[in-house]
Amino acid sequence: MMKSFLNVQDLGDLKQALAEAQEIKSDRYKYVELGKNKTALLVFFNNSLRTRLSTQKAALNLGMNVIVLDVNAGAWKLETERGVIMDGDKSEHLLEAIPVMACYCDMIGIRSFAGLTDREYDYAETVYNQFVKYSGKPVFAMETATVHPLQAFADLITIEENWKNSQLSTLNSQLRPKVVLTWAPHPKSLPQAVPNSFAEWMNAADVDFVITHPEGYELDPKFVGDARVEYDQKKAFEGADFIYAKNWSCPGVTRPADYGKILHDYHMMTNWTVDAEHMSWTNNAKFMHCLPVRRNMIVTDDVIEAPTSLVIPEAANREISATVVLKRILQSL
Ligand code: AN0
Ligand code: CP
């Protein structure tokens, strides 16, 4: 039964989930009767292009109704912490808002990024868990404080499709692709949700997985799992079949005081930007990024525009991952 979608385990058998993704991809309206007279509410505390559109599209594929709420554009500003005296700019508390929102829908999607100031608050998934606890409805993550599972699932679908289509894998079906998650520079502090989920999902998949980043950016061990961490980016890239670039701020694992910080001026880190030379170290790897991406910070124009770039197919697969997840939730109602 799917009452919550946060982690890879929530999908059960991954091979089965990937097979369902292919089924949906070949006929995305196959389950259009399933969602009749059911309503999905999508709640955004933060900006979004892909998640907003692909999750709405997924709900429409399933014949559902969709309501989208941008909390910061027209709703009352919401207090999220219990016990505060509400004499500031926040007019309503999440503890009333959640059960009210739940009255109007059958499932709720939440986008609520990490605040990046209080590691414990973020890593306890405080906001998401309040929705689970007080809505009484199935809740799914559309990037929460620490995870972005709809993205990681779409990334896995993309890797599987592109690996199956590559010549090497048909020559030897035992061969596993080498997938490298690489940190890249960015001018602002970003959450760890995307790399956390990507690591979690790659560890659960049948791939050879390596993570590379400058020292100090170690991800939480619960997401790193048994993955190999290689601080030398060139060594990590050698023989790679897929390069997955992403910036993240300090996860505060080795130095909790640095949580959410940028450890070095980004001008000093441009040698981590993925350019043609970086890609030349690989096994003609495909380039991946969840988007939105800052060109010539994370990746150069030529690499993201090359035929080996998968950024658009990845975004397209967000519709597929969301359709599978919403379908599973509908089936559990
Ligand atoms: C967000 C992040 O890094 O988590 C969303 C990525 C899907 N990115 C930005 O805020 C630029
Ligand atoms: N990749 C992703 O989640 O994009 P948005 O932030 O635009 O939804």
PDB file of C-alpha atoms and ligand atoms in Angstrom, residues 47-51 111 148 151 290-292 318, ligand 2:
ATOM      1  CA  ASN A  47       9.506  27.405  -7.372  1.00  0.00           C
ATOM      2  CA  SER A  48       9.169  24.701  -9.978  1.00  0.00           C
ATOM      3  CA  LEU A  49       8.847  24.233 -13.717  1.00  0.00           C
ATOM      4  CA  ARG A  50       9.270  20.503 -14.369  1.00  0.00           C
ATOM      5  CA  THR A  51       7.702  19.105 -11.215  1.00  0.00           C
ATOM      6  CA  ARG A 111       7.450  20.643  -2.524  1.00  0.00           C
ATOM      7  CA  HIS A 148      13.586  14.247  -4.616  1.00  0.00           C
ATOM      8  CA  GLN A 151      13.511  13.003 -10.049  1.00  0.00           C
ATOM      9  CA  CYS A 290      17.961  17.335 -13.287  1.00  0.00           C
ATOM     10  CA  LEU A 291      17.559  20.989 -14.433  1.00  0.00           C
ATOM     11  CA  PRO A 292      17.269  23.892 -13.866  1.00  0.00           C
ATOM     12  CA  ARG A 318       9.405  13.044 -15.067  1.00  0.00           C
TER      13      ARG A 318
HETATM   14  N1   CP B   2      14.055  18.940 -11.815  1.00  0.00           N
HETATM   15  C1   CP B   2      13.061  19.622 -11.183  1.00  0.00           C
HETATM   16  O1   CP B   2      12.489  19.160 -10.183  1.00  0.00           O
HETATM   17  O2   CP B   2      12.748  20.816 -11.744  1.00  0.00           O
HETATM   18  P1   CP B   2      11.758  21.905 -11.142  1.00  0.00           P
HETATM   19  O3   CP B   2      12.435  22.478  -9.926  1.00  0.00           O
HETATM   20  O4   CP B   2      11.610  22.921 -12.251  1.00  0.00           O
HETATM   21  O5   CP B   2      10.460  21.261 -10.780  1.00  0.00           O
END
